[in-house]
Amino acid sequence: MKHPTDNNGPDVFQPIHNPYIVGNPISDQKMFFGREDDFAYIQKKVGGAEKGGLLVLCGSRRSGKTSILFQVINGRLGPDFLPVLIDMQAMAVENDLDFLIKIAQGIVDAVGDSELSVDKHLLAQAEESSFAKFEKFIVRVNQCLGARKLIILFDEYEIFESHIEKNLISTRILNLLGNWVDYKGGAFIVFTGNDRLDERTAPYWSSFLTKALYRGVSYLSKRDTLRLIQEPVQGSVRYQDGVPEQIWTLTAGQAFYTQVYCQMLVDHLNERREYDVTADDIQQVTDEIVENPLPQMNFSWNSMLPMEKIALSIIGEISRDEAKPVSAKDMIAFARAQKVGYDIDPSKLNE
């Protein structure tokens, strides 16, 4: 691919399009890199289940869980699966029936069969119980699916707890979901959240504990991080040898921070009217991020325990001149030598 200066001449700067996304999940397939093993795992578990099932994608905030769901919605698993995304944070509900109607409408929209409707196949059912109505609705849905498998994706499952505590929905909703995954032809449900269900203190999840599978969502591999750094701006940005690896070292493959870094780097190049990235540019962008952190960074920092903040600060001090791994032993030795006044528990560091 030609570089912009090949056509415009060395003195004409053509602004670089900034493709990097910060603050929102990644829906564009061209900007999503890696996670092939996660999709293969989901496809295997969903495709191989005779009944329904429950998979919990666990990971810290901004680790990429919701972006994985968006890719599933975009057909990443293939034509044999029918995914339905339920955004728990965006969905306002008033009661159990309201919740079931909104799930049903999401399914109707995904199925795309003009003969299937919420009014006809849910609300018009003769049963008095809204749960009985919903079960009959699912029978009709299964008739429309053919050989496809229904996957219900619930983003931020912890919101179930707050809805129950506010009396917006009852625990019968969770009982219905638990029963739904148990029978032949049932849906496969995917939750995303920070924790495993067995780590939650709320008692609502007891019926799910023996059903749930868990998959941790963590950092991108080095290969996929380097692809995210280079491929979206290929033909526009030229990296000095070793610079992409330097960005990978700084972000450790954390998808959100890699997007942040690359977005700010493209802005930096446009401001300077340059296409070439050197180690000096990396240092300038690093300084800018540290001096003017994003709100998401401030939130993450403020959410940390005191020991976590101290540990990260020590890592920063030890790695000030050279980015390198820092062991728990190194952190404890540094804290004692500098008399930080905080007793660091080695067992907690290793968690």
mmCIF file of C-alpha atoms in Angstrom:
data_model
loop_
_atom_site.group_PDB
_atom_site.id
_atom_site.type_symbol
_atom_site.label_atom_id
_atom_site.label_comp_id
_atom_site.label_asym_id
_atom_site.label_seq_id
_atom_site.Cartn_x
_atom_site.Cartn_y
_atom_site.Cartn_z
ATOM 1 C CA MET A 1 0.000 0.000 0.000
ATOM 2 C CA LYS A 2 1.273 3.456 -0.911
ATOM 3 C CA HIS A 3 2.167 5.957 1.776
ATOM 4 C CA PRO A 4 0.350 9.343 1.593
ATOM 5 C CA THR A 5 3.585 11.149 0.747
ATOM 6 C CA ASP A 6 4.032 8.978 -2.355
ATOM 7 C CA ASN A 7 1.254 10.918 -4.102
ATOM 8 C CA ASN A 8 1.237 14.270 -2.320
ATOM 9 C CA GLY A 9 4.936 14.949 -2.176
ATOM 10 C CA PRO A 10 7.097 15.398 0.924
ATOM 11 C CA ASP A 11 5.746 18.856 1.807
ATOM 12 C CA VAL A 12 2.004 18.082 1.713
ATOM 13 C CA PHE A 13 0.626 16.498 4.883
ATOM 14 C CA GLN A 14 -2.525 14.412 4.576
ATOM 15 C CA PRO A 15 -4.196 14.008 8.026
ATOM 16 C CA ILE A 16 -4.214 10.437 9.278
ATOM 17 C CA HIS A 17 -7.644 8.912 9.834
ATOM 18 C CA ASN A 18 -7.854 7.835 13.481
ATOM 19 C CA PRO A 19 -9.587 4.440 13.587
ATOM 20 C CA TYR A 20 -9.024 3.657 17.262
ATOM 21 C CA ILE A 21 -12.004 3.364 19.608
ATOM 22 C CA VAL A 22 -11.908 4.417 23.252
ATOM 23 C CA GLY A 23 -14.835 4.249 25.664
ATOM 24 C CA ASN A 24 -17.159 1.965 23.702
ATOM 25 C CA PRO A 25 -17.140 -1.772 22.968
ATOM 26 C CA ILE A 26 -15.683 -2.774 19.606
ATOM 27 C CA SER A 27 -18.389 -3.684 17.105
ATOM 28 C CA ASP A 28 -16.334 -3.134 13.936
ATOM 29 C CA GLN A 29 -14.788 -6.454 12.920
ATOM 30 C CA LYS A 30 -11.864 -4.625 11.306
ATOM 31 C CA MET A 31 -10.865 -3.150 14.675
ATOM 32 C CA PHE A 32 -11.226 -6.374 16.654
ATOM 33 C CA PHE A 33 -8.109 -8.510 16.926
ATOM 34 C CA GLY A 34 -7.490 -11.871 18.539
ATOM 35 C CA ARG A 35 -9.691 -13.859 20.930
ATOM 36 C CA GLU A 36 -9.874 -16.743 18.437
ATOM 37 C CA ASP A 37 -9.492 -19.236 21.275
ATOM 38 C CA ASP A 38 -12.399 -17.614 23.145
ATOM 39 C CA PHE A 39 -14.707 -17.839 20.126
ATOM 40 C CA ALA A 40 -13.641 -21.439 19.490
ATOM 41 C CA TYR A 41 -14.421 -22.272 23.124
ATOM 42 C CA ILE A 42 -17.886 -20.650 22.973
ATOM 43 C CA GLN A 43 -18.674 -22.335 19.671
ATOM 44 C CA LYS A 44 -17.616 -25.735 21.011
ATOM 45 C CA LYS A 45 -19.629 -25.448 24.231
ATOM 46 C CA VAL A 46 -22.767 -24.086 22.573
ATOM 47 C CA GLY A 47 -22.622 -26.362 19.540
ATOM 48 C CA GLY A 48 -21.944 -29.472 21.588
ATOM 49 C CA ALA A 49 -24.716 -28.969 24.160
ATOM 50 C CA GLU A 50 -27.804 -31.176 23.764
ATOM 51 C CA LYS A 51 -29.674 -28.990 26.235
ATOM 52 C CA GLY A 52 -29.027 -25.352 26.942
ATOM 53 C CA GLY A 53 -26.161 -24.208 29.109
ATOM 54 C CA LEU A 54 -24.582 -21.310 30.975
ATOM 55 C CA LEU A 55 -21.196 -19.742 30.303
ATOM 56 C CA VAL A 56 -19.818 -16.857 32.369
ATOM 57 C CA LEU A 57 -17.150 -14.662 30.751
ATOM 58 C CA CYS A 58 -15.203 -13.209 33.678
ATOM 59 C CA GLY A 59 -12.766 -10.336 33.609
ATOM 60 C CA SER A 60 -11.957 -6.915 34.952
ATOM 61 C CA ARG A 61 -13.593 -3.763 33.642
ATOM 62 C CA ARG A 62 -12.560 -2.880 30.066
ATOM 63 C CA SER A 63 -10.952 -6.249 29.453
ATOM 64 C CA GLY A 64 -13.001 -6.762 26.278
ATOM 65 C CA LYS A 65 -15.955 -8.865 27.474
ATOM 66 C CA THR A 66 -18.664 -6.742 25.853
ATOM 67 C CA SER A 67 -16.660 -6.479 22.633
ATOM 68 C CA ILE A 68 -16.669 -10.284 22.457
ATOM 69 C CA LEU A 69 -20.479 -10.240 22.734
ATOM 70 C CA PHE A 70 -20.692 -7.662 19.940
ATOM 71 C CA GLN A 71 -18.616 -9.894 17.696
ATOM 72 C CA VAL A 72 -20.899 -12.843 18.475
ATOM 73 C CA ILE A 73 -23.895 -10.679 17.509
ATOM 74 C CA ASN A 74 -22.097 -9.852 14.259
ATOM 75 C CA GLY A 75 -22.030 -13.545 13.351
ATOM 76 C CA ARG A 76 -18.567 -14.552 14.542
ATOM 77 C CA LEU A 77 -19.800 -18.036 15.529
ATOM 78 C CA GLY A 78 -21.327 -18.747 12.120
ATOM 79 C CA PRO A 79 -24.835 -19.274 10.680
ATOM 80 C CA ASP A 80 -25.757 -22.190 12.956
ATOM 81 C CA PHE A 81 -26.211 -19.855 15.932
ATOM 82 C CA LEU A 82 -28.779 -17.158 16.663
ATOM 83 C CA PRO A 83 -27.407 -14.705 19.249
ATOM 84 C CA VAL A 84 -29.574 -12.181 21.152
ATOM 85 C CA LEU A 85 -27.872 -9.432 23.184
ATOM 86 C CA ILE A 86 -29.557 -8.193 26.370
ATOM 87 C CA ASP A 87 -27.839 -5.038 27.626
ATOM 88 C CA MET A 88 -28.677 -5.100 31.331
ATOM 89 C CA GLN A 89 -27.314 -1.602 31.893
ATOM 90 C CA ALA A 90 -29.355 0.034 29.135
ATOM 91 C CA MET A 91 -32.585 -1.890 29.671
ATOM 92 C CA ALA A 92 -35.082 -0.167 32.006
ATOM 93 C CA VAL A 93 -37.617 -2.565 33.554
ATOM 94 C CA GLU A 94 -40.592 -2.152 35.896
ATOM 95 C CA ASN A 95 -41.548 -5.737 36.780
ATOM 96 C CA ASP A 96 -41.152 -9.378 35.795
ATOM 97 C CA LEU A 97 -43.542 -9.189 32.847
ATOM 98 C CA ASP A 98 -41.837 -6.081 31.501
ATOM 99 C CA PHE A 99 -38.489 -7.887 31.699
ATOM 100 C CA LEU A 100 -39.844 -10.960 29.898
ATOM 101 C CA ILE A 101 -41.449 -8.834 27.183
ATOM 102 C CA LYS A 102 -38.142 -7.116 26.453
ATOM 103 C CA ILE A 103 -36.269 -10.405 26.261
ATOM 104 C CA ALA A 104 -39.015 -11.787 24.010
ATOM 105 C CA GLN A 105 -38.857 -8.736 21.728
ATOM 106 C CA GLY A 106 -35.104 -9.135 21.391
ATOM 107 C CA ILE A 107 -35.613 -12.762 20.362
ATOM 108 C CA VAL A 108 -38.362 -11.845 17.880
ATOM 109 C CA ASP A 109 -36.129 -9.213 16.281
ATOM 110 C CA ALA A 110 -33.253 -11.692 15.965
ATOM 111 C CA VAL A 111 -35.387 -14.527 14.560
ATOM 112 C CA GLY A 112 -36.779 -12.255 11.859
ATOM 113 C CA ASP A 113 -39.904 -14.339 11.225
ATOM 114 C CA SER A 114 -42.942 -12.183 10.424
ATOM 115 C CA GLU A 115 -45.207 -14.870 11.862
ATOM 116 C CA LEU A 116 -43.601 -14.576 15.314
ATOM 117 C CA SER A 117 -44.657 -11.688 17.544
ATOM 118 C CA VAL A 118 -44.682 -10.743 21.217
ATOM 119 C CA ASP A 119 -48.356 -9.764 21.126
ATOM 120 C CA LYS A 120 -49.551 -12.990 19.492
ATOM 121 C CA HIS A 121 -47.225 -15.564 21.024
ATOM 122 C CA LEU A 122 -46.613 -14.097 24.479
ATOM 123 C CA LEU A 123 -49.199 -11.570 25.639
ATOM 124 C CA ALA A 124 -52.186 -13.286 23.996
ATOM 125 C CA GLN A 125 -51.504 -16.631 25.701
ATOM 126 C CA ALA A 126 -54.377 -17.793 27.928
ATOM 127 C CA GLU A 127 -52.194 -18.697 30.909
ATOM 128 C CA GLU A 128 -52.506 -16.341 33.873
ATOM 129 C CA SER A 129 -48.842 -16.515 34.843
ATOM 130 C CA SER A 130 -46.439 -14.407 32.806
ATOM 131 C CA PHE A 131 -43.861 -17.155 33.277
ATOM 132 C CA ALA A 132 -46.183 -19.763 31.781
ATOM 133 C CA LYS A 133 -46.835 -17.392 28.887
ATOM 134 C CA PHE A 134 -43.102 -17.026 28.321
ATOM 135 C CA GLU A 135 -42.544 -20.800 28.350
ATOM 136 C CA LYS A 136 -45.172 -21.211 25.602
ATOM 137 C CA PHE A 137 -43.540 -18.384 23.693
ATOM 138 C CA ILE A 138 -40.202 -20.238 23.781
ATOM 139 C CA VAL A 139 -41.854 -23.370 22.399
ATOM 140 C CA ARG A 140 -42.982 -21.277 19.414
ATOM 141 C CA VAL A 141 -39.519 -19.740 19.075
ATOM 142 C CA ASN A 142 -37.922 -23.191 18.887
ATOM 143 C CA GLN A 143 -40.260 -24.077 16.025
ATOM 144 C CA CYS A 144 -38.969 -21.045 14.111
ATOM 145 C CA LEU A 145 -35.291 -21.715 14.782
ATOM 146 C CA GLY A 146 -34.956 -24.922 12.800
ATOM 147 C CA ALA A 147 -31.439 -26.265 13.293
ATOM 148 C CA ARG A 148 -30.069 -23.000 14.701
ATOM 149 C CA LYS A 149 -29.132 -22.721 18.366
ATOM 150 C CA LEU A 150 -30.383 -19.789 20.434
ATOM 151 C CA ILE A 151 -27.767 -17.906 22.490
ATOM 152 C CA ILE A 152 -28.920 -15.253 24.967
ATOM 153 C CA LEU A 153 -26.109 -12.844 25.858
ATOM 154 C CA PHE A 154 -26.535 -10.913 29.132
ATOM 155 C CA ASP A 155 -23.980 -8.132 29.521
ATOM 156 C CA GLU A 156 -23.125 -7.305 33.174
ATOM 157 C CA TYR A 157 -25.064 -10.045 34.925
ATOM 158 C CA GLU A 158 -24.428 -8.374 38.311
ATOM 159 C CA ILE A 159 -27.240 -5.945 37.441
ATOM 160 C CA PHE A 160 -29.688 -8.780 38.105
ATOM 161 C CA GLU A 161 -28.794 -8.359 41.776
ATOM 162 C CA SER A 162 -29.525 -4.624 41.865
ATOM 163 C CA HIS A 163 -32.815 -5.148 40.005
ATOM 164 C CA ILE A 164 -33.880 -7.746 42.569
ATOM 165 C CA GLU A 165 -32.818 -5.581 45.510
ATOM 166 C CA LYS A 166 -34.846 -2.666 44.074
ATOM 167 C CA ASN A 167 -37.866 -4.974 43.568
ATOM 168 C CA LEU A 168 -37.838 -4.331 39.833
ATOM 169 C CA ILE A 169 -37.757 -8.065 39.159
ATOM 170 C CA SER A 170 -38.121 -11.122 41.364
ATOM 171 C CA THR A 171 -35.883 -14.143 41.861
ATOM 172 C CA ARG A 172 -38.395 -16.072 39.753
ATOM 173 C CA ILE A 173 -36.681 -14.566 36.709
ATOM 174 C CA LEU A 174 -33.453 -16.328 37.650
ATOM 175 C CA ASN A 175 -35.369 -19.547 38.331
ATOM 176 C CA LEU A 176 -36.880 -19.333 34.852
ATOM 177 C CA LEU A 177 -33.447 -18.820 33.270
ATOM 178 C CA GLY A 178 -32.078 -21.741 35.272
ATOM 179 C CA ASN A 179 -34.873 -24.007 34.067
ATOM 180 C CA TRP A 180 -34.533 -22.724 30.509
ATOM 181 C CA VAL A 181 -30.965 -24.007 30.171
ATOM 182 C CA ASP A 182 -31.868 -27.397 31.614
ATOM 183 C CA TYR A 183 -34.261 -28.827 29.065
ATOM 184 C CA LYS A 184 -33.599 -30.151 25.586
ATOM 185 C CA GLY A 185 -33.918 -27.347 23.086
ATOM 186 C CA GLY A 186 -33.257 -24.758 25.773
ATOM 187 C CA ALA A 187 -31.228 -21.628 25.184
ATOM 188 C CA PHE A 188 -27.535 -21.340 25.860
ATOM 189 C CA ILE A 189 -27.007 -18.321 28.105
ATOM 190 C CA VAL A 190 -23.796 -16.283 28.261
ATOM 191 C CA PHE A 191 -23.203 -13.877 31.153
ATOM 192 C CA THR A 192 -20.410 -11.314 31.342
ATOM 193 C CA GLY A 193 -19.239 -10.001 34.698
ATOM 194 C CA ASN A 194 -16.298 -9.186 36.906
ATOM 195 C CA ASP A 195 -16.624 -12.300 39.065
ATOM 196 C CA ARG A 196 -17.538 -15.956 38.980
ATOM 197 C CA LEU A 197 -21.026 -16.689 40.282
ATOM 198 C CA ASP A 198 -19.585 -18.604 43.247
ATOM 199 C CA GLU A 199 -17.711 -15.434 44.279
ATOM 200 C CA ARG A 200 -20.875 -13.372 44.594
ATOM 201 C CA THR A 201 -22.307 -12.910 48.085
ATOM 202 C CA ALA A 202 -25.932 -12.635 46.964
ATOM 203 C CA PRO A 203 -27.829 -15.917 47.475
ATOM 204 C CA TYR A 204 -29.689 -15.701 44.169
ATOM 205 C CA TRP A 205 -27.124 -17.676 42.197
ATOM 206 C CA SER A 206 -27.204 -20.972 44.116
ATOM 207 C CA SER A 207 -29.282 -22.751 41.461
ATOM 208 C CA PHE A 208 -26.721 -21.823 38.792
ATOM 209 C CA LEU A 209 -23.549 -22.935 40.544
ATOM 210 C CA THR A 210 -23.619 -26.524 39.258
ATOM 211 C CA LYS A 211 -24.569 -25.399 35.749
ATOM 212 C CA ALA A 212 -22.048 -22.635 35.083
ATOM 213 C CA LEU A 213 -18.927 -22.870 32.949
ATOM 214 C CA TYR A 214 -16.329 -20.111 33.318
ATOM 215 C CA ARG A 215 -13.995 -18.469 30.847
ATOM 216 C CA GLY A 216 -11.545 -15.766 31.870
ATOM 217 C CA VAL A 217 -11.110 -12.773 29.522
ATOM 218 C CA SER A 218 -7.698 -11.239 29.897
ATOM 219 C CA TYR A 219 -5.002 -9.547 27.821
ATOM 220 C CA LEU A 220 -4.344 -9.900 24.110
ATOM 221 C CA SER A 221 -1.369 -11.963 23.002
ATOM 222 C CA LYS A 222 1.744 -10.117 21.863
ATOM 223 C CA ARG A 223 0.978 -11.056 18.246
ATOM 224 C CA ASP A 224 -2.574 -9.684 18.385
ATOM 225 C CA THR A 225 -1.479 -6.547 20.239
ATOM 226 C CA LEU A 226 1.089 -5.794 17.531
ATOM 227 C CA ARG A 227 -1.600 -6.338 14.884
ATOM 228 C CA LEU A 228 -3.895 -3.861 16.680
ATOM 229 C CA ILE A 229 -1.061 -1.327 16.833
ATOM 230 C CA GLN A 230 -0.027 -1.581 13.181
ATOM 231 C CA GLU A 231 -2.752 -2.917 10.878
ATOM 232 C CA PRO A 232 -5.468 -0.223 11.310
ATOM 233 C CA VAL A 233 -3.004 2.502 10.244
ATOM 234 C CA GLN A 234 -1.009 0.500 7.727
ATOM 235 C CA GLY A 235 -0.114 2.705 4.770
ATOM 236 C CA SER A 236 -0.393 5.894 6.824
ATOM 237 C CA VAL A 237 1.868 5.451 9.850
ATOM 238 C CA ARG A 238 5.461 4.241 9.725
ATOM 239 C CA TYR A 239 6.940 2.797 12.907
ATOM 240 C CA GLN A 240 10.622 2.911 13.706
ATOM 241 C CA ASP A 241 12.020 -0.575 14.370
ATOM 242 C CA GLY A 242 11.139 -1.761 17.851
ATOM 243 C CA VAL A 243 8.543 0.944 18.539
ATOM 244 C CA PRO A 244 5.434 -1.306 18.242
ATOM 245 C CA GLU A 245 7.079 -3.698 20.699
ATOM 246 C CA GLN A 246 7.664 -0.750 23.027
ATOM 247 C CA ILE A 247 3.927 0.040 22.991
ATOM 248 C CA TRP A 248 3.163 -3.614 23.699
ATOM 249 C CA THR A 249 5.523 -3.499 26.683
ATOM 250 C CA LEU A 250 3.788 -0.394 28.030
ATOM 251 C CA THR A 251 0.228 -1.743 27.658
ATOM 252 C CA ALA A 252 1.002 -5.419 28.323
ATOM 253 C CA GLY A 253 -1.632 -6.304 25.724
ATOM 254 C CA GLN A 254 -4.537 -4.792 27.656
ATOM 255 C CA ALA A 255 -6.968 -4.080 24.809
ATOM 256 C CA PHE A 256 -8.465 -0.852 26.177
ATOM 257 C CA TYR A 257 -5.130 0.749 27.022
ATOM 258 C CA THR A 258 -3.692 -0.297 23.667
ATOM 259 C CA GLN A 259 -6.601 1.481 21.936
ATOM 260 C CA VAL A 260 -6.055 4.529 24.172
ATOM 261 C CA TYR A 261 -2.350 4.639 23.403
ATOM 262 C CA CYS A 262 -2.780 4.244 19.657
ATOM 263 C CA GLN A 263 -5.590 6.817 19.480
ATOM 264 C CA MET A 264 -3.467 9.403 21.283
ATOM 265 C CA LEU A 265 -0.468 8.515 19.147
ATOM 266 C CA VAL A 266 -2.389 9.188 15.902
ATOM 267 C CA ASP A 267 -3.617 12.503 17.356
ATOM 268 C CA HIS A 268 -0.032 13.318 18.279
ATOM 269 C CA LEU A 269 1.166 12.621 14.721
ATOM 270 C CA ASN A 270 -1.597 14.758 13.215
ATOM 271 C CA GLU A 271 -0.727 17.650 15.507
ATOM 272 C CA ARG A 272 2.921 17.403 14.493
ATOM 273 C CA ARG A 273 2.037 16.734 10.824
ATOM 274 C CA GLU A 274 4.188 13.619 10.743
ATOM 275 C CA TYR A 275 3.789 9.998 9.656
ATOM 276 C CA ASP A 276 6.829 8.458 11.353
ATOM 277 C CA VAL A 277 6.769 7.183 14.941
ATOM 278 C CA THR A 278 10.000 7.185 16.940
ATOM 279 C CA ALA A 279 10.868 6.301 20.519
ATOM 280 C CA ASP A 280 10.716 10.022 21.308
ATOM 281 C CA ASP A 281 7.071 10.137 20.165
ATOM 282 C CA ILE A 282 6.292 7.216 22.448
ATOM 283 C CA GLN A 283 7.773 9.057 25.413
ATOM 284 C CA GLN A 284 5.777 12.203 24.636
ATOM 285 C CA VAL A 285 2.506 10.274 24.376
ATOM 286 C CA THR A 286 3.307 8.403 27.587
ATOM 287 C CA ASP A 287 3.875 11.691 29.407
ATOM 288 C CA GLU A 288 0.576 13.050 28.054
ATOM 289 C CA ILE A 289 -1.368 9.999 29.267
ATOM 290 C CA VAL A 290 0.202 10.183 32.721
ATOM 291 C CA GLU A 291 -0.378 13.926 33.077
ATOM 292 C CA ASN A 292 -3.923 13.877 31.659
ATOM 293 C CA PRO A 293 -5.446 10.451 32.416
ATOM 294 C CA LEU A 294 -8.797 9.518 30.945
ATOM 295 C CA PRO A 295 -11.853 9.344 33.256
ATOM 296 C CA GLN A 296 -11.810 5.540 32.904
ATOM 297 C CA MET A 297 -8.261 5.490 34.255
ATOM 298 C CA ASN A 298 -9.199 7.678 37.210
ATOM 299 C CA PHE A 299 -12.155 5.406 37.940
ATOM 300 C CA SER A 300 -9.960 2.298 37.875
ATOM 301 C CA TRP A 301 -7.415 3.931 40.176
ATOM 302 C CA ASN A 302 -10.032 5.149 42.651
ATOM 303 C CA SER A 303 -11.599 1.668 42.730
ATOM 304 C CA MET A 304 -8.367 0.015 43.855
ATOM 305 C CA LEU A 305 -7.476 -1.034 47.378
ATOM 306 C CA PRO A 306 -4.644 0.876 49.112
ATOM 307 C CA MET A 307 -2.234 -2.016 48.693
ATOM 308 C CA GLU A 308 -3.010 -2.254 44.984
ATOM 309 C CA LYS A 309 -2.242 1.447 44.559
ATOM 310 C CA ILE A 310 1.022 1.116 46.471
ATOM 311 C CA ALA A 311 2.034 -1.974 44.482
ATOM 312 C CA LEU A 312 1.431 -0.227 41.159
ATOM 313 C CA SER A 313 3.301 2.858 42.347
ATOM 314 C CA ILE A 314 6.274 0.713 43.345
ATOM 315 C CA ILE A 315 6.230 -1.063 39.965
ATOM 316 C CA GLY A 316 6.267 2.351 38.284
ATOM 317 C CA GLU A 317 9.246 3.502 40.339
ATOM 318 C CA ILE A 318 11.238 0.305 39.775
ATOM 319 C CA SER A 319 10.474 0.385 36.037
ATOM 320 C CA ARG A 320 11.030 4.127 35.622
ATOM 321 C CA ASP A 321 14.145 3.729 33.445
ATOM 322 C CA GLU A 322 13.316 0.365 31.873
ATOM 323 C CA ALA A 323 9.986 -1.433 31.534
ATOM 324 C CA LYS A 324 10.456 -4.889 33.007
ATOM 325 C CA PRO A 325 8.647 -7.514 35.104
ATOM 326 C CA VAL A 326 8.695 -6.820 38.845
ATOM 327 C CA SER A 327 8.344 -9.668 41.338
ATOM 328 C CA ALA A 328 6.563 -9.546 44.683
ATOM 329 C CA LYS A 329 9.975 -9.966 46.329
ATOM 330 C CA ASP A 330 11.280 -6.886 44.503
ATOM 331 C CA MET A 331 8.272 -4.818 45.583
ATOM 332 C CA ILE A 332 8.611 -5.794 49.238
ATOM 333 C CA ALA A 333 12.345 -5.036 49.200
ATOM 334 C CA PHE A 334 11.725 -1.626 47.618
ATOM 335 C CA ALA A 335 8.980 -0.790 50.133
ATOM 336 C CA ARG A 336 11.262 -1.628 53.049
ATOM 337 C CA ALA A 337 14.231 0.252 51.613
ATOM 338 C CA GLN A 338 12.146 3.356 50.922
ATOM 339 C CA LYS A 339 10.198 3.032 54.195
ATOM 340 C CA VAL A 340 6.822 3.517 52.546
ATOM 341 C CA GLY A 341 5.090 2.889 55.873
ATOM 342 C CA TYR A 342 2.792 0.146 54.609
ATOM 343 C CA ASP A 343 3.075 -3.541 55.439
ATOM 344 C CA ILE A 344 2.753 -5.415 52.129
ATOM 345 C CA ASP A 345 1.301 -8.915 52.408
ATOM 346 C CA PRO A 346 3.148 -11.198 49.905
ATOM 347 C CA SER A 347 0.181 -13.577 49.670
ATOM 348 C CA LYS A 348 -2.083 -10.716 48.584
ATOM 349 C CA LEU A 349 0.416 -9.586 45.944
ATOM 350 C CA ASN A 350 0.457 -13.061 44.433
ATOM 351 C CA GLU A 351 -3.329 -12.991 44.016
#
